[in-house]
Amino acid sequence: MYDTRPFQVPKRTIMTPGPVEVDPRVLQAMSSSILGQFDPKFTSLMNDTMELLRHLLQTNNQWAFPIDGTSRAGIEAMICSVIEEGDTVLVPSFGRFGSLLIEICERCGANVYSIECEWGQVFDPEIIINKIKKLRPKVVAMVHGDTSTGRMQPLKEIGYACRENDSLLIVDAVATVAGTDVKTDEWYIDGLITGTQKCLSVPSGMAPITYNERIEAILSKRKSIEKGLVTDINSTRDVSRRIRSNYFDLSQLQDYWSPARLNHHTEATSMLYGLYEGVRLILEEGLEKRFERHRLNERALVAGIEAMGLSLFGDNSCKLPTVTCINIPEGIDGDSVRSMLLDDFSIEIASSFGPLHGKIWRIGTMGYSCQKSNVLHTLACLEAVLLRHGAKLNVGEGCQAALDVYKNLEKTQIST
Ligand SMILES: *Cc1c(COP(=O)(O)O)cnc(C)c1O
């Protein structure tokens, strides 16, 4: 026997670093009827989405479109399309998603030089810049905000050094775009990847990317060699430098997103409705206002956590504004606290990975989840659950401290 009753989705407050809650208007857009992928109404939605993405990603690049798949689909598409067997790649890593970049670059046959820093810190840019000068890598691949440790790496000086040394800078900005400033062009980023389920507040399933003409030149070169159009290798067709993935071949995807509309895979129409609506809502709110809302709710959350008597993990000077990492107090079972929050209060917060599992909790303040009521609700319930677990706290002070932050800052009329 099997169960044919409909699935009942419980109402949750999601305070993780993704997936996060989604604006009902995005969910509504996603329930619209299907259009064919060459229907002019649909192709004009594709063009409109590219235009909105350019604004979101703060770029004048011609190419800004989503890859179908989760964020790592965008990362794989970018990396496997740019990197060839034997290319030198530098990956400075300060958390789990740095390790993901190393793995994907290795799978593409790159000679990967990785440098790591202690989890909870980021790099002094000089260290990376010196490495770039010495190594002169074809690509520097790095994460902007690593959700596993809750840290954010300043990128502008690194971007400038890449440009000066003829290296390409490819950035995973999955956790930062639409939550805090990411200036693709101003920071000399050549290829940038983001995702939908973090600060964009759209369901998981697409990865918007953008890349400039430096990367486009590599795509064109590889394609013309594959087609035998380049004379420097005896003008015969040579598939040895062909992009190893069909699904993630950026030159083919670019042809599909260009006016030529060359067929590739079947576009995920409902996801695109959701992405368009999500990005439209972000730009309607305004990027600056949105970043300010993220900062305010983060500040209230941090004030509440500290007033309660808990401590934050990591170097505060490079804290990722969209994720707050909290040290689990001595003697408290972190997973048991998370389970009780979910089972009794319907609130989800996250643990972390590898060396940090069992040591920290992570609370996300991203997109539609990043609201005053969510922050206050989370603080109040976390206090109740911790008391239940026998923790020693400054009872009642968490919410009050957060309320003080809101009271002071609401005077300046930031909407929460
Ligand atoms: C969440 C996250 C990803 C995850 O990618 P998915 O494929 O969408 O799970 C990648 N990079 C960073 C920095 C992230 O925070």
Tab-separated table of C-alpha atoms and ligand atoms in Angstrom:
chain	number	residue	atom	x	y	z
A	1	MET	CA	0.000	0.000	0.000
A	2	TYR	CA	1.099	3.534	-0.579
A	3	ASP	CA	-0.130	6.871	0.640
A	4	THR	CA	-2.019	9.013	-1.860
A	5	ARG	CA	-2.938	11.826	0.479
A	6	PRO	CA	-1.565	15.238	-0.554
A	7	PHE	CA	1.630	16.370	1.117
A	8	GLN	CA	0.908	18.905	3.851
A	9	VAL	CA	3.650	21.507	4.076
A	10	PRO	CA	4.125	22.744	7.639
A	11	LYS	CA	4.497	26.482	8.209
A	12	ARG	CA	8.123	27.173	9.087
A	13	THR	CA	10.280	30.112	10.019
A	14	ILE	CA	13.491	29.444	8.112
A	15	MET	CA	16.573	31.120	9.569
A	16	THR	CA	19.283	29.086	7.858
A	17	PRO	CA	21.848	30.188	5.274
A	18	GLY	CA	19.539	28.738	2.616
A	19	PRO	CA	17.141	27.696	1.395
A	20	VAL	CA	15.177	30.608	2.859
A	21	GLU	CA	11.553	31.698	2.825
A	22	VAL	CA	10.144	32.962	-0.449
A	23	ASP	CA	7.895	35.968	-1.026
A	24	PRO	CA	4.347	34.726	-1.813
A	25	ARG	CA	4.448	36.790	-5.009
A	26	VAL	CA	7.339	34.647	-6.254
A	27	LEU	CA	5.451	31.442	-5.456
A	28	GLN	CA	2.425	32.838	-7.227
A	29	ALA	CA	4.454	33.724	-10.317
A	30	MET	CA	5.777	30.163	-10.394
A	31	SER	CA	2.276	28.720	-10.594
A	32	SER	CA	1.534	30.521	-13.881
A	33	SER	CA	0.883	28.382	-16.940
A	34	ILE	CA	3.692	27.044	-19.084
A	35	LEU	CA	5.001	28.827	-22.185
A	36	GLY	CA	7.010	27.169	-24.932
A	37	GLN	CA	10.681	28.071	-24.761
A	38	PHE	CA	10.662	29.726	-28.197
A	39	ASP	CA	7.352	31.520	-27.658
A	40	PRO	CA	8.100	35.234	-28.263
A	41	LYS	CA	6.485	36.058	-24.924
A	42	PHE	CA	8.912	33.706	-23.264
A	43	THR	CA	12.003	34.854	-25.150
A	44	SER	CA	11.148	38.432	-24.249
A	45	LEU	CA	10.971	37.336	-20.591
A	46	MET	CA	14.455	35.866	-21.075
A	47	ASN	CA	15.723	39.217	-22.354
A	48	ASP	CA	14.014	41.129	-19.563
A	49	THR	CA	15.530	38.761	-16.997
A	50	MET	CA	19.018	39.387	-18.425
A	51	GLU	CA	18.458	43.133	-18.108
A	52	LEU	CA	17.338	42.860	-14.464
A	53	LEU	CA	20.258	40.546	-13.674
A	54	ARG	CA	22.736	43.134	-15.004
A	55	HIS	CA	21.368	45.626	-12.484
A	56	LEU	CA	21.320	43.095	-9.664
A	57	LEU	CA	24.909	42.042	-10.380
A	58	GLN	CA	26.053	45.656	-10.936
A	59	THR	CA	27.590	44.959	-14.310
A	60	ASN	CA	27.559	46.191	-17.879
A	61	ASN	CA	28.433	42.709	-19.143
A	62	GLN	CA	26.426	41.564	-22.110
A	63	TRP	CA	26.095	38.095	-20.600
A	64	ALA	CA	24.051	37.689	-17.449
A	65	PHE	CA	21.679	34.735	-17.423
A	66	PRO	CA	20.735	31.793	-15.196
A	67	ILE	CA	22.101	28.257	-15.399
A	68	ASP	CA	19.427	25.655	-14.691
A	69	GLY	CA	20.428	23.790	-11.570
A	70	THR	CA	21.456	24.800	-8.068
A	71	SER	CA	24.269	27.252	-7.380
A	72	ARG	CA	26.962	24.684	-7.959
A	73	ALA	CA	25.596	24.177	-11.463
A	74	GLY	CA	26.569	27.790	-12.099
A	75	ILE	CA	29.992	27.174	-10.556
A	76	GLU	CA	30.553	24.060	-12.679
A	77	ALA	CA	29.380	25.791	-15.859
A	78	MET	CA	31.752	28.705	-15.322
A	79	ILE	CA	34.725	26.613	-14.326
A	80	CYS	CA	34.440	23.801	-16.835
A	81	SER	CA	33.914	26.299	-19.644
A	82	VAL	CA	36.918	28.448	-18.741
A	83	ILE	CA	39.439	25.965	-17.382
A	84	GLU	CA	41.256	23.438	-19.541
A	85	GLU	CA	43.489	20.513	-18.710
A	86	GLY	CA	46.765	21.787	-17.275
A	87	ASP	CA	45.683	25.366	-16.568
A	88	THR	CA	47.124	26.941	-13.462
A	89	VAL	CA	44.455	27.960	-10.964
A	90	LEU	CA	44.851	29.621	-7.587
A	91	VAL	CA	42.119	28.967	-5.023
A	92	PRO	CA	42.405	30.844	-1.720
A	93	SER	CA	39.979	29.011	0.567
A	94	PHE	CA	38.551	30.076	3.931
A	95	GLY	CA	35.736	27.555	4.345
A	96	ARG	CA	33.847	24.643	2.911
A	97	PHE	CA	32.824	26.366	-0.306
A	98	GLY	CA	36.458	27.167	-1.035
A	99	SER	CA	37.048	23.419	-0.889
A	100	LEU	CA	34.208	22.947	-3.369
A	101	LEU	CA	35.962	25.287	-5.811
A	102	ILE	CA	39.202	23.334	-5.386
A	103	GLU	CA	37.382	20.071	-6.116
A	104	ILE	CA	35.619	21.367	-9.212
A	105	CYS	CA	38.824	22.923	-10.606
A	106	GLU	CA	40.673	19.635	-10.024
A	107	ARG	CA	37.930	17.707	-11.814
A	108	CYS	CA	38.500	19.994	-14.817
A	109	GLY	CA	42.151	18.952	-14.889
A	110	ALA	CA	43.601	22.200	-13.569
A	111	ASN	CA	46.857	22.423	-11.660
A	112	VAL	CA	45.307	23.787	-8.516
A	113	TYR	CA	47.344	25.768	-6.021
A	114	SER	CA	45.276	26.282	-2.934
A	115	ILE	CA	46.067	28.395	0.064
A	116	GLU	CA	43.996	28.131	3.180
A	117	CYS	CA	43.426	30.240	6.222
A	118	GLU	CA	42.047	29.315	9.575
A	119	TRP	CA	38.233	28.916	9.618
A	120	GLY	CA	36.706	32.039	11.085
A	121	GLN	CA	39.242	34.315	9.346
A	122	VAL	CA	39.741	35.635	5.815
A	123	PHE	CA	42.952	36.458	3.947
A	124	ASP	CA	45.041	39.572	4.139
A	125	PRO	CA	44.699	40.533	0.435
A	126	GLU	CA	48.491	41.057	0.224
A	127	ILE	CA	49.062	37.340	0.764
A	128	ILE	CA	46.843	36.501	-2.201
A	129	ILE	CA	48.291	39.308	-4.338
A	130	ASN	CA	51.856	38.094	-3.757
A	131	LYS	CA	50.790	34.591	-4.712
A	132	ILE	CA	49.183	35.901	-7.911
A	133	LYS	CA	52.380	37.758	-8.850
A	134	LYS	CA	54.509	34.688	-8.257
A	135	LEU	CA	52.217	32.106	-9.833
A	136	ARG	CA	50.563	34.172	-12.584
A	137	PRO	CA	47.628	31.753	-12.683
A	138	LYS	CA	45.184	31.727	-15.574
A	139	VAL	CA	42.363	31.843	-13.034
A	140	VAL	CA	41.926	32.880	-9.419
A	141	ALA	CA	38.741	31.266	-8.114
A	142	MET	CA	37.357	32.259	-4.747
A	143	VAL	CA	34.326	32.622	-2.551
A	144	HIS	CA	33.059	36.064	-1.571
A	145	GLY	CA	30.986	35.060	1.469
A	146	ASP	CA	31.503	31.563	2.843
A	147	THR	CA	28.369	30.477	4.701
A	148	SER	CA	30.161	27.580	6.424
A	149	THR	CA	32.242	29.961	8.558
A	150	GLY	CA	30.192	33.138	8.157
A	151	ARG	CA	33.113	35.201	6.788
A	152	MET	CA	33.382	37.593	3.837
A	153	GLN	CA	36.557	38.287	1.851
A	154	PRO	CA	37.056	41.844	0.496
A	155	LEU	CA	37.690	41.441	-3.226
A	156	LYS	CA	38.495	44.742	-4.887
A	157	GLU	CA	42.270	44.759	-4.388
A	158	ILE	CA	42.447	41.103	-5.364
A	159	GLY	CA	40.420	41.840	-8.497
A	160	TYR	CA	42.743	44.687	-9.423
A	161	ALA	CA	45.801	42.473	-8.945
A	162	CYS	CA	44.235	39.811	-11.166
A	163	ARG	CA	43.625	42.339	-13.925
A	164	GLU	CA	47.209	43.656	-13.664
A	165	ASN	CA	48.703	40.171	-13.806
A	166	ASP	CA	46.455	38.914	-16.574
A	167	SER	CA	44.634	36.402	-14.378
A	168	LEU	CA	40.878	35.914	-14.500
A	169	LEU	CA	38.934	36.320	-11.268
A	170	ILE	CA	35.985	33.940	-10.846
A	171	VAL	CA	33.872	34.495	-7.745
A	172	ASP	CA	31.247	32.437	-5.923
A	173	ALA	CA	28.927	35.178	-4.631
A	174	VAL	CA	26.081	32.768	-3.864
A	175	ALA	CA	25.663	33.921	-0.270
A	176	THR	CA	26.118	37.649	-0.768
A	177	VAL	CA	24.315	38.906	-3.895
A	178	ALA	CA	21.099	40.761	-2.949
A	179	GLY	CA	22.041	40.733	0.763
A	180	THR	CA	25.153	42.887	0.733
A	181	ASP	CA	27.063	44.873	-1.873
A	182	VAL	CA	28.645	42.889	-4.717
A	183	LYS	CA	30.141	45.124	-7.417
A	184	THR	CA	31.043	42.876	-10.306
A	185	ASP	CA	32.582	45.500	-12.597
A	186	GLU	CA	34.044	47.812	-9.971
A	187	TRP	CA	35.829	44.925	-8.269
A	188	TYR	CA	37.258	43.603	-11.588
A	189	ILE	CA	35.390	40.301	-11.325
A	190	ASP	CA	35.516	38.468	-14.667
A	191	GLY	CA	33.048	35.693	-13.893
A	192	LEU	CA	30.519	35.669	-11.074
A	193	ILE	CA	28.056	33.046	-9.873
A	194	THR	CA	25.131	33.397	-7.532
A	195	GLY	CA	22.180	31.232	-6.535
A	196	THR	CA	18.478	31.638	-6.040
A	197	GLN	CA	17.777	30.148	-2.619
A	198	LYS	CA	19.873	32.548	-0.547
A	199	CYS	CA	19.396	36.327	-0.534
A	200	LEU	CA	17.469	36.312	-3.827
A	201	SER	CA	14.719	34.454	-1.963
A	202	VAL	CA	13.616	32.326	-4.881
A	203	PRO	CA	13.370	28.517	-4.593
A	204	SER	CA	16.554	26.562	-5.243
A	205	GLY	CA	17.010	25.552	-8.869
A	206	MET	CA	18.753	28.299	-10.843
A	207	ALA	CA	22.166	29.910	-10.690
A	208	PRO	CA	22.406	33.378	-12.249
A	209	ILE	CA	25.883	34.049	-13.631
A	210	THR	CA	27.625	36.862	-15.441
A	211	TYR	CA	30.923	37.053	-17.325
A	212	ASN	CA	32.777	39.653	-19.337
A	213	GLU	CA	34.477	39.696	-22.733
A	214	ARG	CA	37.728	38.273	-21.327
A	215	ILE	CA	35.883	35.065	-20.526
A	216	GLU	CA	33.810	35.236	-23.687
A	217	ALA	CA	37.069	35.304	-25.673
A	218	ILE	CA	38.095	31.989	-24.108
A	219	LEU	CA	34.721	30.437	-24.953
A	220	SER	CA	34.943	31.595	-28.577
A	221	LYS	CA	38.499	30.346	-28.930
A	222	ARG	CA	37.643	26.895	-27.614
A	223	LYS	CA	34.607	26.690	-29.856
A	224	SER	CA	36.455	27.691	-32.987
A	225	ILE	CA	39.225	25.167	-32.308
A	226	GLU	CA	36.565	22.497	-31.833
A	227	LYS	CA	34.963	23.426	-35.135
A	228	GLY	CA	38.317	23.599	-36.949
A	229	LEU	CA	38.040	27.325	-37.590
A	230	VAL	CA	41.372	28.263	-36.068
A	231	THR	CA	44.403	27.961	-38.310
A	232	ASP	CA	47.056	27.855	-35.610
A	233	ILE	CA	46.460	24.154	-35.116
A	234	ASN	CA	46.539	23.094	-38.780
A	235	SER	CA	42.904	24.133	-39.240
A	236	THR	CA	41.664	20.621	-38.618
A	237	ARG	CA	38.837	19.938	-36.235
A	238	ASP	CA	40.265	19.298	-32.814
A	239	VAL	CA	37.970	18.266	-30.013
A	240	SER	CA	40.697	17.866	-27.413
A	241	ARG	CA	40.047	21.331	-26.022
A	242	ARG	CA	36.280	21.017	-26.169
A	243	ILE	CA	34.342	21.914	-23.017
A	244	ARG	CA	33.854	18.554	-21.301
A	245	SER	CA	30.202	19.040	-20.421
A	246	ASN	CA	27.349	19.501	-22.847
A	247	TYR	CA	24.835	20.679	-20.249
A	248	PHE	CA	27.258	23.230	-18.798
A	249	ASP	CA	28.861	24.405	-22.058
A	250	LEU	CA	28.644	28.183	-21.668
A	251	SER	CA	29.236	28.834	-25.355
A	252	GLN	CA	26.172	26.743	-26.237
A	253	LEU	CA	24.132	28.286	-23.431
A	254	GLN	CA	25.194	31.729	-24.605
A	255	ASP	CA	23.940	30.881	-28.104
A	256	TYR	CA	20.589	29.946	-26.610
A	257	TRP	CA	20.371	33.208	-24.628
A	258	SER	CA	21.502	35.259	-27.659
A	259	PRO	CA	19.126	36.429	-30.409
A	260	ALA	CA	20.211	33.352	-32.417
A	261	ARG	CA	18.277	31.206	-29.884
A	262	LEU	CA	20.129	28.036	-30.853
A	263	ASN	CA	18.399	25.160	-29.153
A	264	HIS	CA	20.107	23.654	-26.141
A	265	HIS	CA	18.187	22.082	-23.247
A	266	THR	CA	14.540	22.747	-22.457
A	267	GLU	CA	14.422	25.908	-20.397
A	268	ALA	CA	12.928	25.652	-16.890
A	269	THR	CA	10.054	28.008	-17.598
A	270	SER	CA	8.416	28.052	-14.151
A	271	MET	CA	11.767	28.661	-12.480
A	272	LEU	CA	12.357	31.610	-14.791
A	273	TYR	CA	8.990	33.125	-13.815
A	274	GLY	CA	10.107	32.823	-10.204
A	275	LEU	CA	13.557	34.265	-10.840
A	276	TYR	CA	12.186	37.203	-12.790
A	277	GLU	CA	9.651	38.026	-10.080
A	278	GLY	CA	12.247	37.610	-7.334
A	279	VAL	CA	14.781	39.906	-8.998
A	280	ARG	CA	12.032	42.373	-9.910
A	281	LEU	CA	11.050	42.558	-6.220
A	282	ILE	CA	14.686	43.104	-5.205
A	283	LEU	CA	15.098	46.009	-7.615
A	284	GLU	CA	11.705	47.405	-6.634
A	285	GLU	CA	12.851	47.439	-3.006
A	286	GLY	CA	16.146	48.988	-4.185
A	287	LEU	CA	19.579	47.454	-3.641
A	288	GLU	CA	20.721	50.041	-1.076
A	289	LYS	CA	17.492	49.750	0.942
A	290	ARG	CA	17.711	46.000	0.817
A	291	PHE	CA	21.314	45.951	2.067
A	292	GLU	CA	20.303	48.324	4.853
A	293	ARG	CA	17.440	46.029	5.862
A	294	HIS	CA	19.883	43.112	5.978
A	295	ARG	CA	22.330	45.115	8.119
A	296	LEU	CA	19.622	46.234	10.538
A	297	ASN	CA	18.224	42.749	11.129
A	298	GLU	CA	21.729	41.361	11.483
A	299	ARG	CA	22.563	44.025	14.049
A	300	ALA	CA	19.408	43.265	16.038
A	301	LEU	CA	20.105	39.539	15.948
A	302	VAL	CA	23.710	39.974	17.057
A	303	ALA	CA	22.702	42.367	19.856
A	304	GLY	CA	20.107	39.846	21.045
A	305	ILE	CA	22.489	36.888	20.946
A	306	GLU	CA	25.178	38.749	22.867
A	307	ALA	CA	22.777	40.220	25.435
A	308	MET	CA	21.486	36.720	26.092
A	309	GLY	CA	25.025	35.775	27.115
A	310	LEU	CA	26.043	33.768	24.037
A	311	SER	CA	29.202	34.501	22.050
A	312	LEU	CA	29.818	34.801	18.326
A	313	PHE	CA	32.237	32.613	16.391
A	314	GLY	CA	34.957	34.068	14.195
A	315	ASP	CA	36.712	37.343	13.481
A	316	ASN	CA	34.097	40.070	13.681
A	317	SER	CA	35.916	42.391	11.274
A	318	CYS	CA	35.176	40.066	8.353
A	319	LYS	CA	31.736	38.843	9.461
A	320	LEU	CA	29.392	37.919	6.641
A	321	PRO	CA	26.366	40.190	7.198
A	322	THR	CA	23.911	37.534	6.044
A	323	VAL	CA	25.036	34.749	8.400
A	324	THR	CA	25.640	34.847	12.154
A	325	CYS	CA	27.692	32.046	13.708
A	326	ILE	CA	27.156	31.355	17.402
A	327	ASN	CA	29.406	29.300	19.670
A	328	ILE	CA	27.397	26.459	21.207
A	329	PRO	CA	27.814	26.843	24.999
A	330	GLU	CA	29.797	24.196	26.921
A	331	GLY	CA	27.731	21.187	27.821
A	332	ILE	CA	24.844	21.977	25.438
A	333	ASP	CA	23.898	19.501	22.720
A	334	GLY	CA	23.670	21.709	19.619
A	335	ASP	CA	21.647	19.257	17.544
A	336	SER	CA	19.135	18.720	20.327
A	337	VAL	CA	18.583	22.490	20.534
A	338	ARG	CA	18.008	22.669	16.787
A	339	SER	CA	15.562	19.759	16.874
A	340	MET	CA	13.539	21.320	19.657
A	341	LEU	CA	13.430	24.652	17.828
A	342	LEU	CA	12.070	22.888	14.775
A	343	ASP	CA	9.689	20.456	16.484
A	344	ASP	CA	8.197	22.766	19.101
A	345	PHE	CA	8.566	26.214	17.550
A	346	SER	CA	8.759	25.422	13.810
A	347	ILE	CA	11.986	27.427	13.461
A	348	GLU	CA	14.909	26.086	11.484
A	349	ILE	CA	18.494	27.186	12.172
A	350	ALA	CA	21.626	25.466	10.870
A	351	SER	CA	24.608	23.630	12.276
A	352	SER	CA	27.900	23.713	10.359
A	353	PHE	CA	30.261	21.388	8.550
A	354	GLY	CA	33.445	19.443	9.235
A	355	PRO	CA	35.529	20.907	12.057
A	356	LEU	CA	32.714	23.258	13.078
A	357	HIS	CA	29.904	20.697	13.409
A	358	GLY	CA	28.724	20.555	17.002
A	359	LYS	CA	30.732	23.707	17.769
A	360	ILE	CA	28.574	26.436	16.207
A	361	TRP	CA	25.039	27.209	15.109
A	362	ARG	CA	24.471	29.382	12.082
A	363	ILE	CA	21.530	31.741	11.753
A	364	GLY	CA	20.866	33.235	8.352
A	365	THR	CA	19.268	36.642	7.793
A	366	MET	CA	18.656	36.397	4.080
A	367	GLY	CA	16.071	37.784	1.695
A	368	TYR	CA	12.439	37.321	2.677
A	369	SER	CA	13.447	35.511	5.886
A	370	CYS	CA	15.358	38.624	6.955
A	371	GLN	CA	12.502	40.319	8.822
A	372	LYS	CA	12.111	41.908	12.233
A	373	SER	CA	9.374	39.495	13.313
A	374	ASN	CA	11.529	36.499	12.354
A	375	VAL	CA	14.543	37.819	14.266
A	376	LEU	CA	12.530	38.526	17.428
A	377	HIS	CA	10.701	35.206	17.193
A	378	THR	CA	13.987	33.338	16.787
A	379	LEU	CA	15.623	35.092	19.756
A	380	ALA	CA	12.645	34.474	22.038
A	381	CYS	CA	12.324	30.812	21.114
A	382	LEU	CA	16.079	30.144	21.202
A	383	GLU	CA	16.102	31.485	24.748
A	384	ALA	CA	13.223	29.222	25.747
A	385	VAL	CA	14.896	26.164	24.217
A	386	LEU	CA	18.268	26.939	25.800
A	387	LEU	CA	16.671	27.339	29.240
A	388	ARG	CA	15.008	23.977	28.687
A	389	HIS	CA	18.480	22.548	28.003
A	390	GLY	CA	19.817	23.951	31.268
A	391	ALA	CA	21.891	26.780	29.805
A	392	LYS	CA	22.769	29.764	31.986
A	393	LEU	CA	21.482	32.896	30.266
A	394	ASN	CA	20.677	36.512	30.991
A	395	VAL	CA	16.985	35.720	30.938
A	396	GLY	CA	14.805	38.182	29.066
A	397	GLU	CA	17.629	40.345	27.811
A	398	GLY	CA	18.016	39.002	24.268
A	399	CYS	CA	14.735	40.255	22.852
A	400	GLN	CA	15.007	43.534	24.741
A	401	ALA	CA	18.411	44.270	23.214
A	402	ALA	CA	17.094	43.488	19.733
A	403	LEU	CA	14.032	45.671	20.330
A	404	ASP	CA	16.356	48.519	21.357
A	405	VAL	CA	18.228	48.191	18.058
A	406	TYR	CA	14.984	48.364	16.119
A	407	LYS	CA	13.670	51.240	18.190
A	408	ASN	CA	16.778	53.320	17.622
A	409	LEU	CA	17.109	52.538	13.958
A	410	GLU	CA	13.466	52.703	13.012
A	411	LYS	CA	13.674	56.396	13.822
A	412	THR	CA	15.781	56.641	10.682
A	413	GLN	CA	12.904	54.951	8.847
A	414	ILE	CA	14.521	51.786	7.614
A	415	SER	CA	11.749	49.352	6.787
A	416	THR	CA	12.222	46.016	8.499
B	1	LIG	C1	24.886	27.692	-0.394
B	1	LIG	C2	26.154	27.931	-1.086
B	1	LIG	C3	26.486	27.209	-2.230
B	1	LIG	C4	25.584	26.066	-2.535
B	1	LIG	O1	25.306	25.656	-3.719
B	1	LIG	P1	24.026	24.776	-4.030
B	1	LIG	O2	24.455	23.985	-5.179
B	1	LIG	O3	22.928	25.737	-4.334
B	1	LIG	O4	23.717	23.955	-2.816
B	1	LIG	C5	27.662	27.508	-2.894
B	1	LIG	N1	28.477	28.483	-2.422
B	1	LIG	C6	28.184	29.189	-1.309
B	1	LIG	C7	29.099	30.252	-0.828
B	1	LIG	C8	27.003	28.929	-0.614
B	1	LIG	O5	26.707	29.618	0.499
